[in-house]
Every structure is written in C-alpha cells, then in structure tokens.
PDB file of C-alpha atoms in Angstrom:
ATOM      1  CA  MET A  18      -0.048 -32.535 -16.786  1.00 53.00           C
ATOM      2  CA  LYS A  19       3.481 -32.360 -18.309  1.00 60.00           C
ATOM      3  CA  PHE A  20       6.192 -34.751 -17.300  1.00 58.00           C
ATOM      4  CA  MET A  21       9.142 -33.307 -15.413  1.00 65.00           C
ATOM      5  CA  THR A  22      12.169 -35.134 -16.698  1.00 68.00           C
ATOM      6  CA  THR A  23      15.096 -36.246 -14.620  1.00 70.00           C
ATOM      7  CA  LYS A  24      17.230 -33.707 -16.490  1.00 65.00           C
ATOM      8  CA  VAL A  25      14.980 -30.859 -15.412  1.00 68.00           C
ATOM      9  CA  LYS A  26      15.031 -32.088 -11.769  1.00 68.00           C
ATOM     10  CA  ASN A  27      18.839 -32.328 -11.881  1.00 66.00           C
ATOM     11  CA  ARG A  28      19.090 -28.829 -13.341  1.00 66.00           C
ATOM     12  CA  ILE A  29      16.904 -27.468 -10.478  1.00 70.00           C
ATOM     13  CA  TYR A  30      18.931 -29.270  -7.926  1.00 67.00           C
ATOM     14  CA  ILE A  31      22.314 -28.116  -9.369  1.00 69.00           C
ATOM     15  CA  SER A  32      21.145 -24.532  -9.692  1.00 68.00           C
ATOM     16  CA  GLY A  33      19.876 -24.556  -6.144  1.00 68.00           C
ATOM     17  CA  LEU A  34      23.204 -25.869  -4.873  1.00 69.00           C
ATOM     18  CA  LEU A  35      25.091 -23.252  -6.787  1.00 69.00           C
ATOM     19  CA  ILE A  36      23.007 -20.396  -5.503  1.00 72.00           C
ATOM     20  CA  PHE A  37      23.261 -21.659  -1.918  1.00 71.00           C
ATOM     21  CA  ALA A  38      27.043 -21.933  -2.333  1.00 70.00           C
ATOM     22  CA  PHE A  39      27.231 -18.345  -3.687  1.00 70.00           C
ATOM     23  CA  MET A  40      25.240 -17.022  -0.714  1.00 74.00           C
ATOM     24  CA  LYS A  41      27.916 -17.599   1.990  1.00 74.00           C
ATOM     25  CA  ASN A  42      29.129 -13.948   1.781  1.00 76.00           C
ATOM     26  CA  LEU A  43      25.694 -12.361   1.768  1.00 84.00           C
ATOM     27  CA  SER A  44      24.047 -10.562   4.682  1.00 87.00           C
ATOM     28  CA  VAL A  45      20.971 -12.076   6.311  1.00 90.00           C
ATOM     29  CA  LEU A  46      18.564  -9.935   4.299  1.00 91.00           C
ATOM     30  CA  GLU A  47      20.323 -10.784   1.059  1.00 91.00           C
ATOM     31  CA  LYS A  48      20.181 -14.487   1.854  1.00 89.00           C
ATOM     32  CA  ILE A  49      16.452 -14.225   2.579  1.00 92.00           C
ATOM     33  CA  ILE A  50      15.877 -12.468  -0.741  1.00 92.00           C
ATOM     34  CA  ALA A  51      17.944 -14.937  -2.621  1.00 89.00           C
ATOM     35  CA  VAL A  52      16.047 -17.876  -1.042  1.00 89.00           C
ATOM     36  CA  ILE A  53      12.725 -16.192  -1.892  1.00 92.00           C
ATOM     37  CA  LEU A  54      13.897 -15.894  -5.492  1.00 93.00           C
ATOM     38  CA  LEU A  55      14.984 -19.506  -5.744  1.00 89.00           C
ATOM     39  CA  LEU A  56      11.787 -20.856  -4.158  1.00 91.00           C
ATOM     40  CA  THR A  57       9.451 -18.763  -6.271  1.00 94.00           C
ATOM     41  CA  VAL A  58      11.198 -19.789  -9.475  1.00 93.00           C
ATOM     42  CA  ILE A  59      11.167 -23.481  -8.496  1.00 90.00           C
ATOM     43  CA  TYR A  60       7.468 -23.056  -7.675  1.00 93.00           C
ATOM     44  CA  ALA A  61       6.824 -21.637 -11.138  1.00 94.00           C
ATOM     45  CA  ILE A  62       8.609 -24.607 -12.712  1.00 92.00           C
ATOM     46  CA  TYR A  63       6.638 -27.046 -10.618  1.00 91.00           C
ATOM     47  CA  VAL A  64       3.284 -25.411 -11.485  1.00 94.00           C
ATOM     48  CA  PHE A  65       4.254 -25.362 -15.191  1.00 93.00           C
ATOM     49  CA  PHE A  66       4.662 -29.143 -15.183  1.00 90.00           C
ATOM     50  CA  THR A  67       1.712 -29.957 -12.970  1.00 90.00           C
ATOM     51  CA  ASP A  68      -1.031 -27.448 -13.623  1.00 93.00           C
ATOM     52  CA  SER A  69      -0.892 -25.545 -16.930  1.00 92.00           C
ATOM     53  CA  SER A  70      -4.119 -23.584 -16.375  1.00 94.00           C
ATOM     54  CA  PHE A  71      -2.896 -22.297 -13.027  1.00 95.00           C
ATOM     55  CA  PHE A  72       0.465 -21.423 -14.487  1.00 95.00           C
ATOM     56  CA  ASP A  73      -1.338 -19.318 -17.069  1.00 95.00           C
ATOM     57  CA  ARG A  74      -2.944 -17.316 -14.245  1.00 94.00           C
ATOM     58  CA  LEU A  75       0.410 -16.886 -12.489  1.00 95.00           C
ATOM     59  CA  VAL A  76       2.062 -15.284 -15.512  1.00 94.00           C
ATOM     60  CA  GLU A  77      -0.978 -13.337 -16.880  1.00 90.00           C
ATOM     61  CA  GLU A  78      -1.341  -9.538 -16.912  1.00 81.00           C
ATOM     62  CA  ASP A  79      -1.433  -8.336 -13.269  1.00 81.00           C
ATOM     63  CA  GLY A  80      -0.764 -11.873 -12.206  1.00 89.00           C
ATOM     64  CA  PHE A  81       1.409 -13.107  -9.335  1.00 93.00           C
ATOM     65  CA  TYR A  82       4.783 -12.732 -11.005  1.00 94.00           C
ATOM     66  CA  GLU A  83       4.029  -9.394 -12.677  1.00 91.00           C
ATOM     67  CA  ASN A  84       2.884  -7.922  -9.411  1.00 93.00           C
ATOM     68  CA  LEU A  85       6.072  -9.151  -7.715  1.00 94.00           C
ATOM     69  CA  THR A  86       8.139  -7.605 -10.471  1.00 93.00           C
ATOM     70  CA  SER A  87       6.476  -4.264  -9.874  1.00 94.00           C
ATOM     71  CA  ILE A  88       6.930  -4.503  -6.086  1.00 95.00           C
ATOM     72  CA  PHE A  89      10.667  -5.193  -6.255  1.00 96.00           C
ATOM     73  CA  LEU A  90      11.245  -2.440  -8.848  1.00 96.00           C
ATOM     74  CA  PHE A  91       9.437  -0.028  -6.502  1.00 97.00           C
ATOM     75  CA  PHE A  92      11.551  -1.372  -3.610  1.00 97.00           C
ATOM     76  CA  THR A  93      14.664  -0.689  -5.602  1.00 97.00           C
ATOM     77  CA  SER A  94      13.532   2.808  -6.443  1.00 98.00           C
ATOM     78  CA  PHE A  95      12.736   3.565  -2.816  1.00 98.00           C
ATOM     79  CA  THR A  96      16.077   2.132  -1.639  1.00 98.00           C
ATOM     80  CA  LEU A  97      17.895   4.439  -4.006  1.00 98.00           C
ATOM     81  CA  LEU A  98      15.858   7.363  -2.828  1.00 98.00           C
ATOM     82  CA  PHE A  99      16.645   6.524   0.796  1.00 98.00           C
ATOM     83  CA  LYS A 100      20.322   6.356   0.036  1.00 98.00           C
ATOM     84  CA  PHE A 101      20.124   9.589  -1.961  1.00 98.00           C
ATOM     85  CA  PHE A 102      18.722  11.549   1.005  1.00 97.00           C
ATOM     86  CA  LYS A 103      21.089   9.829   3.408  1.00 96.00           C
ATOM     87  CA  TYR A 104      24.288  10.490   1.433  1.00 96.00           C
ATOM     88  CA  GLN A 105      23.608  13.311  -0.891  1.00 96.00           C
ATOM     89  CA  LYS A 106      25.452  15.938   1.114  1.00 94.00           C
ATOM     90  CA  TYR A 107      28.662  14.000   0.762  1.00 95.00           C
ATOM     91  CA  TYR A 108      28.591  13.834  -3.061  1.00 96.00           C
ATOM     92  CA  GLY A 109      28.516  16.200  -6.043  1.00 95.00           C
ATOM     93  CA  ALA A 110      25.843  17.094  -8.590  1.00 97.00           C
ATOM     94  CA  LEU A 111      26.651  14.275 -11.057  1.00 98.00           C
ATOM     95  CA  TRP A 112      26.240  11.688  -8.230  1.00 98.00           C
ATOM     96  CA  LYS A 113      22.823  13.203  -7.460  1.00 98.00           C
ATOM     97  CA  VAL A 114      21.781  13.098 -11.135  1.00 98.00           C
ATOM     98  CA  GLY A 115      22.961   9.499 -11.557  1.00 98.00           C
ATOM     99  CA  VAL A 116      21.274   8.101  -8.439  1.00 98.00           C
ATOM    100  CA  LEU A 117      17.985  10.003  -9.048  1.00 98.00           C
ATOM    101  CA  LEU A 118      17.889   8.842 -12.741  1.00 97.00           C
ATOM    102  CA  MET A 119      18.361   5.261 -11.690  1.00 96.00           C
ATOM    103  CA  ALA A 120      15.666   5.647  -8.998  1.00 98.00           C
ATOM    104  CA  LEU A 121      13.390   7.176 -11.603  1.00 97.00           C
ATOM    105  CA  GLY A 122      14.082   4.364 -14.046  1.00 93.00           C
ATOM    106  CA  MET A 123      13.213   1.730 -11.470  1.00 95.00           C
ATOM    107  CA  PHE A 124      10.021   3.591 -10.499  1.00 96.00           C
ATOM    108  CA  PHE A 125       9.068   3.912 -14.113  1.00 90.00           C
ATOM    109  CA  GLY A 126       9.596   0.186 -14.694  1.00 89.00           C
ATOM    110  CA  GLY A 127       7.471  -0.705 -11.683  1.00 92.00           C
ATOM    111  CA  GLY A 128       4.613   1.575 -12.837  1.00 91.00           C
ATOM    112  CA  GLU A 129       4.740   0.342 -16.449  1.00 84.00           C
ATOM    113  CA  GLU A 130       4.627  -3.266 -15.243  1.00 85.00           C
ATOM    114  CA  ILE A 131       1.178  -2.765 -13.726  1.00 86.00           C
ATOM    115  CA  SER A 132       0.038  -0.106 -16.249  1.00 80.00           C
ATOM    116  CA  TRP A 133       0.280   2.421 -13.405  1.00 82.00           C
ATOM    117  CA  GLY A 134      -2.364   0.688 -11.407  1.00 80.00           C
ATOM    118  CA  GLN A 135      -4.944   0.976 -14.140  1.00 81.00           C
ATOM    119  CA  ARG A 136      -6.650  -2.386 -13.502  1.00 77.00           C
ATOM    120  CA  ILE A 137      -6.092  -2.135  -9.693  1.00 74.00           C
ATOM    121  CA  PHE A 138      -8.007   1.082  -9.528  1.00 76.00           C
ATOM    122  CA  ASN A 139     -10.302   0.296 -12.466  1.00 75.00           C
ATOM    123  CA  VAL A 140      -9.241   3.327 -14.521  1.00 75.00           C
ATOM    124  CA  GLN A 141     -10.234   3.417 -18.164  1.00 79.00           C
ATOM    125  CA  SER A 142      -7.677   4.184 -20.824  1.00 78.00           C
ATOM    126  CA  SER A 143      -7.962   7.441 -22.743  1.00 78.00           C
ATOM    127  CA  GLU A 144      -8.765   7.426 -26.401  1.00 81.00           C
ATOM    128  CA  PHE A 145      -5.158   8.015 -27.203  1.00 80.00           C
ATOM    129  CA  PHE A 146      -3.998   4.837 -25.569  1.00 79.00           C
ATOM    130  CA  LYS A 147      -6.943   2.895 -26.900  1.00 75.00           C
ATOM    131  CA  GLU A 148      -5.869   3.799 -30.438  1.00 78.00           C
ATOM    132  CA  ASN A 149      -2.134   3.627 -30.063  1.00 75.00           C
ATOM    133  CA  ASN A 150      -1.511   0.877 -27.467  1.00 75.00           C
ATOM    134  CA  ALA A 151      -1.397  -2.783 -28.561  1.00 73.00           C
ATOM    135  CA  GLN A 152      -3.286  -3.820 -25.402  1.00 74.00           C
ATOM    136  CA  GLN A 153      -5.262  -0.547 -25.004  1.00 74.00           C
ATOM    137  CA  GLU A 154      -3.565  -0.008 -21.637  1.00 76.00           C
ATOM    138  CA  THR A 155      -2.193   3.170 -20.029  1.00 75.00           C
ATOM    139  CA  ASN A 156       1.492   2.465 -20.491  1.00 75.00           C
ATOM    140  CA  LEU A 157       4.314   3.171 -22.946  1.00 71.00           C
ATOM    141  CA  HIS A 158       5.945  -0.245 -23.453  1.00 66.00           C
ATOM    142  CA  ASN A 159       2.925  -1.532 -25.401  1.00 70.00           C
ATOM    143  CA  MET A 160       2.667   1.497 -27.591  1.00 75.00           C
ATOM    144  CA  VAL A 161       2.614   1.062 -31.389  1.00 75.00           C
ATOM    145  CA  VAL A 162       4.106   3.720 -33.686  1.00 73.00           C
ATOM    146  CA  GLY A 163       3.172   2.993 -37.238  1.00 69.00           C
ATOM    147  CA  ASP A 164       3.902  -0.711 -37.570  1.00 69.00           C
ATOM    148  CA  VAL A 165       6.630  -0.684 -34.914  1.00 64.00           C
ATOM    149  CA  LYS A 166       5.916  -2.040 -31.447  1.00 69.00           C
ATOM    150  CA  LEU A 167       7.921  -0.186 -28.838  1.00 64.00           C
ATOM    151  CA  ASN A 168       7.875  -3.210 -26.602  1.00 62.00           C
ATOM    152  CA  LYS A 169       9.878  -5.171 -29.078  1.00 55.00           C
ATOM    153  CA  LEU A 170      12.145  -2.395 -30.363  1.00 54.00           C
ATOM    154  CA  ILE A 171      12.973  -0.628 -27.089  1.00 58.00           C
ATOM    155  CA  PHE A 172      11.867  -2.762 -24.126  1.00 55.00           C
ATOM    156  CA  SER A 173      13.163  -6.009 -25.660  1.00 58.00           C
ATOM    157  CA  ASN A 174      16.009  -5.428 -28.054  1.00 64.00           C
ATOM    158  CA  LEU A 175      17.641  -2.230 -26.751  1.00 70.00           C
ATOM    159  CA  MET A 176      17.042  -3.028 -23.132  1.00 70.00           C
ATOM    160  CA  SER A 177      18.590  -6.469 -23.580  1.00 74.00           C
ATOM    161  CA  ILE A 178      21.701  -4.746 -24.860  1.00 82.00           C
ATOM    162  CA  CYS A 179      21.680  -2.312 -21.926  1.00 83.00           C
ATOM    163  CA  PHE A 180      21.244  -5.162 -19.410  1.00 82.00           C
ATOM    164  CA  GLY A 181      24.132  -7.067 -20.989  1.00 85.00           C
ATOM    165  CA  ILE A 182      26.376  -4.009 -20.688  1.00 90.00           C
ATOM    166  CA  TYR A 183      25.249  -3.342 -17.118  1.00 92.00           C
ATOM    167  CA  PHE A 184      25.724  -6.907 -15.853  1.00 91.00           C
ATOM    168  CA  LEU A 185      28.791  -7.971 -17.848  1.00 90.00           C
ATOM    169  CA  VAL A 186      30.715  -4.933 -19.141  1.00 94.00           C
ATOM    170  CA  LEU A 187      30.224  -2.458 -16.329  1.00 96.00           C
ATOM    171  CA  PRO A 188      31.814  -4.623 -13.597  1.00 96.00           C
ATOM    172  CA  LEU A 189      34.842  -5.336 -15.809  1.00 96.00           C
ATOM    173  CA  LEU A 190      35.316  -1.649 -16.604  1.00 96.00           C
ATOM    174  CA  TRP A 191      34.991  -0.750 -12.911  1.00 97.00           C
ATOM    175  CA  ASN A 192      37.638  -3.310 -11.947  1.00 96.00           C
ATOM    176  CA  ARG A 193      40.195  -2.851 -14.791  1.00 96.00           C
ATOM    177  CA  SER A 194      40.040   0.846 -15.728  1.00 96.00           C
ATOM    178  CA  ALA A 195      40.811   3.549 -13.169  1.00 96.00           C
ATOM    179  CA  LYS A 196      39.237   6.249 -15.350  1.00 96.00           C
ATOM    180  CA  MET A 197      36.039   4.247 -15.906  1.00 97.00           C
ATOM    181  CA  LYS A 198      35.885   3.417 -12.189  1.00 97.00           C
ATOM    182  CA  LYS A 199      36.044   7.084 -11.346  1.00 96.00           C
ATOM    183  CA  LEU A 200      33.400   7.946 -13.949  1.00 97.00           C
ATOM    184  CA  ILE A 201      31.067   5.213 -12.758  1.00 97.00           C
ATOM    185  CA  ASP A 202      31.460   6.145  -9.082  1.00 97.00           C
ATOM    186  CA  THR A 203      31.037   9.879  -9.943  1.00 97.00           C
ATOM    187  CA  PHE A 204      27.592   9.162 -11.369  1.00 97.00           C
ATOM    188  CA  GLY A 205      26.723   6.905  -8.371  1.00 97.00           C
ATOM    189  CA  ILE A 206      26.027   3.865 -10.584  1.00 97.00           C
ATOM    190  CA  SER A 207      25.494   0.702  -8.524  1.00 98.00           C
ATOM    191  CA  VAL A 208      27.868  -2.004  -9.916  1.00 98.00           C
ATOM    192  CA  ALA A 209      26.790  -5.672  -9.752  1.00 96.00           C
ATOM    193  CA  ARG A 210      29.007  -7.909  -7.645  1.00 95.00           C
ATOM    194  CA  PRO A 211      30.064 -11.352  -9.018  1.00 92.00           C
ATOM    195  CA  ILE A 212      27.571 -13.074  -6.729  1.00 90.00           C
ATOM    196  CA  HIS A 213      24.749 -11.087  -8.404  1.00 92.00           C
ATOM    197  CA  LEU A 214      25.854 -12.241 -11.850  1.00 90.00           C
ATOM    198  CA  TYR A 215      26.211 -15.844 -10.798  1.00 87.00           C
ATOM    199  CA  ILE A 216      22.715 -15.910  -9.358  1.00 88.00           C
ATOM    200  CA  PHE A 217      21.233 -14.099 -12.351  1.00 89.00           C
ATOM    201  CA  VAL A 218      22.825 -16.552 -14.800  1.00 87.00           C
ATOM    202  CA  ALA A 219      21.754 -19.630 -12.766  1.00 86.00           C
ATOM    203  CA  ILE A 220      18.194 -18.335 -12.367  1.00 89.00           C
ATOM    204  CA  THR A 221      17.987 -17.386 -16.130  1.00 89.00           C
ATOM    205  CA  ILE A 222      19.011 -20.913 -17.155  1.00 87.00           C
ATOM    206  CA  LEU A 223      16.594 -22.352 -14.576  1.00 87.00           C
ATOM    207  CA  ILE A 224      13.700 -20.342 -16.055  1.00 90.00           C
ATOM    208  CA  LEU A 225      14.342 -20.324 -19.780  1.00 86.00           C
ATOM    209  CA  VAL A 226      15.364 -23.913 -20.416  1.00 84.00           C
ATOM    210  CA  PRO A 227      12.636 -26.036 -18.832  1.00 86.00           C
ATOM    211  CA  ILE A 228       9.664 -23.661 -19.214  1.00 90.00           C
ATOM    212  CA  ASN A 229       8.294 -23.719 -22.696  1.00 90.00           C
ATOM    213  CA  HIS A 230       5.653 -20.931 -22.499  1.00 91.00           C
ATOM    214  CA  ALA A 231       5.218 -17.612 -24.269  1.00 88.00           C
ATOM    215  CA  ARG A 232       4.983 -15.741 -21.006  1.00 89.00           C
ATOM    216  CA  LYS A 233       7.932 -17.280 -19.225  1.00 91.00           C
ATOM    217  CA  TRP A 234       9.588 -13.893 -19.552  1.00 89.00           C
ATOM    218  CA  GLU A 235       7.320 -12.630 -16.788  1.00 90.00           C
ATOM    219  CA  ILE A 236       9.203 -14.825 -14.407  1.00 94.00           C
ATOM    220  CA  TRP A 237      12.545 -13.741 -15.792  1.00 92.00           C
ATOM    221  CA  GLU A 238      11.536 -10.053 -15.332  1.00 90.00           C
ATOM    222  CA  TYR A 239      10.663 -10.848 -11.687  1.00 94.00           C
ATOM    223  CA  ALA A 240      14.053 -12.366 -11.181  1.00 93.00           C
ATOM    224  CA  PHE A 241      15.629  -9.277 -12.780  1.00 92.00           C
ATOM    225  CA  ALA A 242      13.730  -6.898 -10.531  1.00 94.00           C
ATOM    226  CA  LEU A 243      14.710  -8.867  -7.459  1.00 95.00           C
ATOM    227  CA  ILE A 244      18.359  -9.001  -8.386  1.00 95.00           C
ATOM    228  CA  MET A 245      18.381  -5.312  -9.112  1.00 95.00           C
ATOM    229  CA  PHE A 246      17.148  -4.738  -5.553  1.00 97.00           C
ATOM    230  CA  LEU A 247      20.126  -6.846  -4.345  1.00 96.00           C
ATOM    231  CA  ILE A 248      22.577  -4.844  -6.428  1.00 96.00           C
ATOM    232  CA  VAL A 249      21.310  -1.494  -5.218  1.00 97.00           C
ATOM    233  CA  TYR A 250      21.130  -2.691  -1.645  1.00 96.00           C
ATOM    234  CA  ASN A 251      24.764  -3.788  -1.565  1.00 96.00           C
ATOM    235  CA  PRO A 252      26.669  -3.024  -4.778  1.00 97.00           C
ATOM    236  CA  LEU A 253      30.335  -3.797  -5.530  1.00 96.00           C
ATOM    237  CA  ASN A 254      31.178  -0.100  -5.133  1.00 96.00           C
ATOM    238  CA  ILE A 255      29.125   0.577  -2.056  1.00 96.00           C
ATOM    239  CA  LYS A 256      32.085   2.218  -0.200  1.00 95.00           C
ATOM    240  CA  GLU A 257      32.678   4.543  -3.206  1.00 96.00           C
ATOM    241  CA  ILE A 258      29.106   5.636  -3.837  1.00 97.00           C
ATOM    242  CA  PHE A 259      27.201   5.155  -0.588  1.00 97.00           C
ATOM    243  CA  SER A 260      29.464   6.327   2.207  1.00 93.00           C
ATOM    244  CA  LYS A 261      29.745   9.250   4.600  1.00 83.00           C
ATOM    245  CA  GLU A 262      33.520   9.145   3.933  1.00 78.00           C
ATOM    246  CA  ASN A 263      33.495   9.929   0.282  1.00 67.00           C
ATOM    247  CA  PRO A 264      36.814   8.507  -1.083  1.00 57.00           C
ATOM    248  CA  SER A 265      36.829  10.927  -4.039  1.00 56.00           C
TER     249      SER A 265
END
C-alpha cells in the first residue's frame, strides 16, 4: 500500500473545487458527466495508493478505463451522427464532410481502443496482424513498420500535437479571426468552450502528477473521450454549426 501524502489530498480537493466551480453554467446532463469524470478519476487515484494489484487490473487491456474510453468515443460518434441527420439539410457539402469525418474519427478511436471487440468476441488475429502488430492484436495503433511503432509516432507524438491545436489554438482562432471562424463553422468543427479546457487541464494534472504508473495514460484517454463527448454535445459554436437557422 502506498502512502497518499497531504499534498496529493490537497490537489484532489482543489481540483474538485475548481471543477465544481466551473460547472455552474453547464446543463444537467453535462454536470452529471463532469461529476462522473471527477469521481472516476478520484477513484483511480485512491485505488492506486491503496491496492496496486487492483489498479493494474483497472488499467489493463480491456480493463475498466479502456472500456469506458471506448464507450464514450462511440457515444461521441453517435452524437455527431444524430446531429448530422438532424441538421444536414440546413448546411452545405463541406459541413457534411467535416461532421462525418469527425464522427468517423471518434468511431475509429472507439474501435481501436478495444481492438474492434477482438477479445470480447474471442476472435483470433490474422497472420498479418500477428506478424506486424506489437501486441498481435487486430488494430492499427499497435502496428510496427520496420522498427517504427505507429503507436508512438502517430498516436502519441502527432496526435498530441493535434490535440494541442484542437484544445488551445482552435478556440483562439474561432474567437479572434473572422475568416478562421467562418472556415471552422463551414466544416462543422465542434469548438471547445473554456469550461471544457479548464476541466481537461484540471483532470490532466490530477491524473498525471500523483499517479506514477506506466499505464496511467489509460485514465487520461478516458478523460479525453469523456470531454470530447461534452464538446460535441454542446460546443462553443453550437448556434453556428448545429442549428435549423443556419447563420451563414
């Protein structure tokens, strides 16, 4: 059993207070989702300090947090598809392409996270994936090309850059540049609100600082998936991209 220091406890307390303070302008559903996120992350920290073997099971392949990540990525994809069919007649071709691509990306992420249900349905990998996948699973993010692991090159390095642009740069461009605002809205890209960024930063610090474990990123990915659902559900530009009265 590890010892949870007073500093860690204070960080949990402060992060919780900040998230609750940020939630005052959220809808009931958004508040429920945010509370679920906070409680599940605090639970992970508690288990990490009290039962290391159980924590290992929580963050293992097809474990609790990996399955939650997949579920919320699928929820995000289905939410986008629902909005696509509800509003598609009010927008142009580029909006349709943008929304469908984002829905496809979220669905792909959800499927990859659980290796497309390979272990759930007890499906064996083909010889191709056995030879070219680092974990011999039916997915792309663990593929190895030569000596290069796609998981590190694309799904870690490049995706980190993309996420940084999406969460930090995109909202600034949308707010400060009329041309970029129009371009972003034309493609139906959901822009994160400040509340989403605040929660994401608070949760990231809460996860990465106290938890010293190789698979702590599974919890971070879960937090990312859940916040992506919140963004798509109620983005900063909801009136511009999900409205029957298209302002453009």
